[in-house]
GROMACS .gro file of C-alpha atoms in nm:
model
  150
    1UNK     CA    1  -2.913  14.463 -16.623
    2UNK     CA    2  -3.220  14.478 -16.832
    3UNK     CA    3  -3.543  14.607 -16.737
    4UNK     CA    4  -3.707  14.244 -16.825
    5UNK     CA    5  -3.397  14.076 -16.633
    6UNK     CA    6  -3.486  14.269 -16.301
    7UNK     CA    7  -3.942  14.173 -16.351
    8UNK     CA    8  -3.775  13.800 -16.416
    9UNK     CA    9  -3.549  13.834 -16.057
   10UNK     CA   10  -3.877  14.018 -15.876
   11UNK     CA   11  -4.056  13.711 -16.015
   12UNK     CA   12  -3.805  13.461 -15.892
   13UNK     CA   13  -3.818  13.621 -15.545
   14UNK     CA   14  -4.145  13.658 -15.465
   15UNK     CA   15  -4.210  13.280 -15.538
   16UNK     CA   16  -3.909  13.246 -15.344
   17UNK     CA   17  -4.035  13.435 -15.054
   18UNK     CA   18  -4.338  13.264 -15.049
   19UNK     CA   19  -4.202  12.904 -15.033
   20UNK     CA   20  -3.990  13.025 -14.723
   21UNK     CA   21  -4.302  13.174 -14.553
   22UNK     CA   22  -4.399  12.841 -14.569
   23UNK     CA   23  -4.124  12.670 -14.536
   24UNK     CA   24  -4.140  12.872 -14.181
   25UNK     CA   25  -4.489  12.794 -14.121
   26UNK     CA   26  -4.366  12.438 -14.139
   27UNK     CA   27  -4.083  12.398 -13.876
   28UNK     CA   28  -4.247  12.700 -13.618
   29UNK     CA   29  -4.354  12.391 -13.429
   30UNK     CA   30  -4.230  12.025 -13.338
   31UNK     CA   31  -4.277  11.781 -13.047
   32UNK     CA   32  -4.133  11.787 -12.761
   33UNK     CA   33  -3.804  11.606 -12.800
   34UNK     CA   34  -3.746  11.646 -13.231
   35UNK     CA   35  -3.553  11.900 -13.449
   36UNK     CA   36  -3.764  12.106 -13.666
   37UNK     CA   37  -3.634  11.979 -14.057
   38UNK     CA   38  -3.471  12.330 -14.079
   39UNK     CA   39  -3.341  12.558 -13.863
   40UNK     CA   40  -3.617  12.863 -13.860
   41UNK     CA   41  -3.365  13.112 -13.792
   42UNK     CA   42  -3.168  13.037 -14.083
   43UNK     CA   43  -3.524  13.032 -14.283
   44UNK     CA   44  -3.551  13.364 -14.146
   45UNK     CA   45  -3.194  13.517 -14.228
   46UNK     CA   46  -3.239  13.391 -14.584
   47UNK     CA   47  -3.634  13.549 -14.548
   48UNK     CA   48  -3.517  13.917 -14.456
   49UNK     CA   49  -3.193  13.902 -14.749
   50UNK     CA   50  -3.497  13.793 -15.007
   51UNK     CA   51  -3.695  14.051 -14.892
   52UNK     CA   52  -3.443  14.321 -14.885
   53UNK     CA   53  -3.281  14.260 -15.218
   54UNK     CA   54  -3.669  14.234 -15.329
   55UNK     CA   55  -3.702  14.582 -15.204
   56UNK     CA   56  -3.405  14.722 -15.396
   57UNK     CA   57  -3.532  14.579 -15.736
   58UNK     CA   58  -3.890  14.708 -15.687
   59UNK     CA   59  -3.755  15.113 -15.629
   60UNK     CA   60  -3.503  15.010 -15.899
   61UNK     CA   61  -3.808  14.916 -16.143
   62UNK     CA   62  -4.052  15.223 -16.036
   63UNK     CA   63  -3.783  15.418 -16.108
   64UNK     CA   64  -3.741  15.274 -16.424
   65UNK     CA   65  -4.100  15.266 -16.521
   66UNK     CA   66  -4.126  15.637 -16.478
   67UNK     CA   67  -3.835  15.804 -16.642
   68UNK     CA   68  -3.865  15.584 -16.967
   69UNK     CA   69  -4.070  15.710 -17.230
   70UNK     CA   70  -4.196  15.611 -17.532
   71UNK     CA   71  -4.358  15.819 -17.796
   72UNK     CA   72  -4.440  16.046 -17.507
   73UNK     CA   73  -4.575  15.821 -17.227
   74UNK     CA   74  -4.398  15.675 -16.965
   75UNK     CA   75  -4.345  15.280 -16.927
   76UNK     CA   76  -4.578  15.366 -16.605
   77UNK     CA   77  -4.871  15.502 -16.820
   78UNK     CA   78  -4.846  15.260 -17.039
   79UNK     CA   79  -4.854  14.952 -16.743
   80UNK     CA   80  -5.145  15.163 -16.606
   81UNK     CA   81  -5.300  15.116 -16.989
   82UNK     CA   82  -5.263  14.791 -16.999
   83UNK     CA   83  -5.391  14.707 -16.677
   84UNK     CA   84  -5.712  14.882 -16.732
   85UNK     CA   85  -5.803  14.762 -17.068
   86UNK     CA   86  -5.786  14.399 -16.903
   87UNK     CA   87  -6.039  14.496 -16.658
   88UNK     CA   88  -6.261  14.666 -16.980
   89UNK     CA   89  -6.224  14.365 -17.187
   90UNK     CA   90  -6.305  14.123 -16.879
   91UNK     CA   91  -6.637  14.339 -16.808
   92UNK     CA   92  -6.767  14.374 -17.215
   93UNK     CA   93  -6.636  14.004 -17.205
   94UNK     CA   94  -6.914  13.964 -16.915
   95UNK     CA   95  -7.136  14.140 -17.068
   96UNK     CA   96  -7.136  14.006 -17.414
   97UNK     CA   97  -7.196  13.639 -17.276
   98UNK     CA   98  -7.471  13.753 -17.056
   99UNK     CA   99  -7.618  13.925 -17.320
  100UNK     CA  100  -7.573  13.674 -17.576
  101UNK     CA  101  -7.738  13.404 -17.342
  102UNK     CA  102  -8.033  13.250 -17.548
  103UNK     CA  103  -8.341  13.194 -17.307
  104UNK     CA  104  -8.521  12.920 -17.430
  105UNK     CA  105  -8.876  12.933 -17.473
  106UNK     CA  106  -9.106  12.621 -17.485
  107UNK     CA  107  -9.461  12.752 -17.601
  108UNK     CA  108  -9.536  13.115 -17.758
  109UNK     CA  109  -9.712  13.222 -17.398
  110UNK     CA  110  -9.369  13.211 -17.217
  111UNK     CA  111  -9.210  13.491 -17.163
  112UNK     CA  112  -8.984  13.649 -17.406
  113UNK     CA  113  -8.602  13.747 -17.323
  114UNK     CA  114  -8.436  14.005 -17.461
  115UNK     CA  115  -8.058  14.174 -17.522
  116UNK     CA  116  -8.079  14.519 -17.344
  117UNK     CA  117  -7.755  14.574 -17.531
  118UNK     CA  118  -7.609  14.589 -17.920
  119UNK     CA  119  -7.380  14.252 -17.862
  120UNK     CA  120  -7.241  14.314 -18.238
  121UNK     CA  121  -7.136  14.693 -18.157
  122UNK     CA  122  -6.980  14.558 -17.817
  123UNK     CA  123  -6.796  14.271 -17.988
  124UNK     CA  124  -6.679  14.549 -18.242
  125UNK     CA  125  -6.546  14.692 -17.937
  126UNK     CA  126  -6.409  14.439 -17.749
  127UNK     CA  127  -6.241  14.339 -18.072
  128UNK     CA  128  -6.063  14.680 -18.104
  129UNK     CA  129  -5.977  14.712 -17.726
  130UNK     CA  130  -5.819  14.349 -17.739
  131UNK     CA  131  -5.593  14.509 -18.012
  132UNK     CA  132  -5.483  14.823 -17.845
  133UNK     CA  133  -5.439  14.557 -17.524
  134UNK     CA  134  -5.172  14.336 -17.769
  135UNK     CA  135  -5.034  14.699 -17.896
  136UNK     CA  136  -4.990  14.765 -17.568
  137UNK     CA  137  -4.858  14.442 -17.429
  138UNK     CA  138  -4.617  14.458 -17.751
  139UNK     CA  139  -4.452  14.817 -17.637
  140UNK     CA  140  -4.443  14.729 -17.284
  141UNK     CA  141  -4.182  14.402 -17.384
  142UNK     CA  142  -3.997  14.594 -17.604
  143UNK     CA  143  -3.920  14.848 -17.313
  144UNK     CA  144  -3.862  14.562 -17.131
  145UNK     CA  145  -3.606  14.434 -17.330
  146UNK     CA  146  -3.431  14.730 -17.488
  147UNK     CA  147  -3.422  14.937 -17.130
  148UNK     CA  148  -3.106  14.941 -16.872
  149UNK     CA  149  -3.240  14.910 -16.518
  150UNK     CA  150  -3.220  15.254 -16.364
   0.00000   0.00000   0.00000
């Protein structure tokens, strides 16, 4: 099995897992005299198996992520790159529309507003971290793809 096959199956089963959790939430009570619409214990047999086989693919996939490299970093560095240039480029993202905001002024005697920041040099930047974010992305599928499930 592919590395991309077993994110696709952890996918599958936590949406899975979810609809049971509710699917439990919904038949934990009925009146007095009714069946629930499904039996909770067999919600809850087919709950634990989810869970379990979710537990297998998730050491399965850590293990993965850390003994494949790629030009010298593991797939794990390179998920922990990825993940933290998406918080960078939300917060110069931020930044660059707060700073870009035009206060409008009705009369000379109002008060002026100005950038504390260079919104050019941080779109420069944002522009090149959005790249190495795609880059990124880009080497992170290929592993994906090309990598046996350990």
């Amino acid at each position: 099995m592919k590395l991309a096959e077993a994110l696709q199956e952890r996918a599958d089963l936590n949406r899975k897992i979810e609809q049971l959790r509710q699917r439990l939430q919904n038949n934990a009570l009925v009146q007095d005299g009714e069946e629930p619409a499904e039996d909770p214990d067999e919600l809850l047999i087919e709950l634990d198996e989810s869970i379990d086989r979710l537990e297998e693919l998730m050491a399965h996939i850590n293990k993965t992520n850390c003994l494949t490299t790629d030009n010298g970093e593991t797939l794990t560095d390179l998920i922990a790159k990825r993940d933290t240039l998406n918080v960078r480029i939300r917060s110069y993202r931020d930044l660059i529309t707060a700073a870009s905001g035009a206060a409008r002024r009705y009369s000379a005697s109002e008060i002026k507003i100005l950038s504390t920041v260079n919104v050019r040099f941080l779109q420069k930047k944002l522009d090149e971290m959005c790249k190495q974010l795609r880059e990124t992305d880009n080497r992170i599928q290929s592993l994906n793809w090309n990598v046996e499930l350990i």
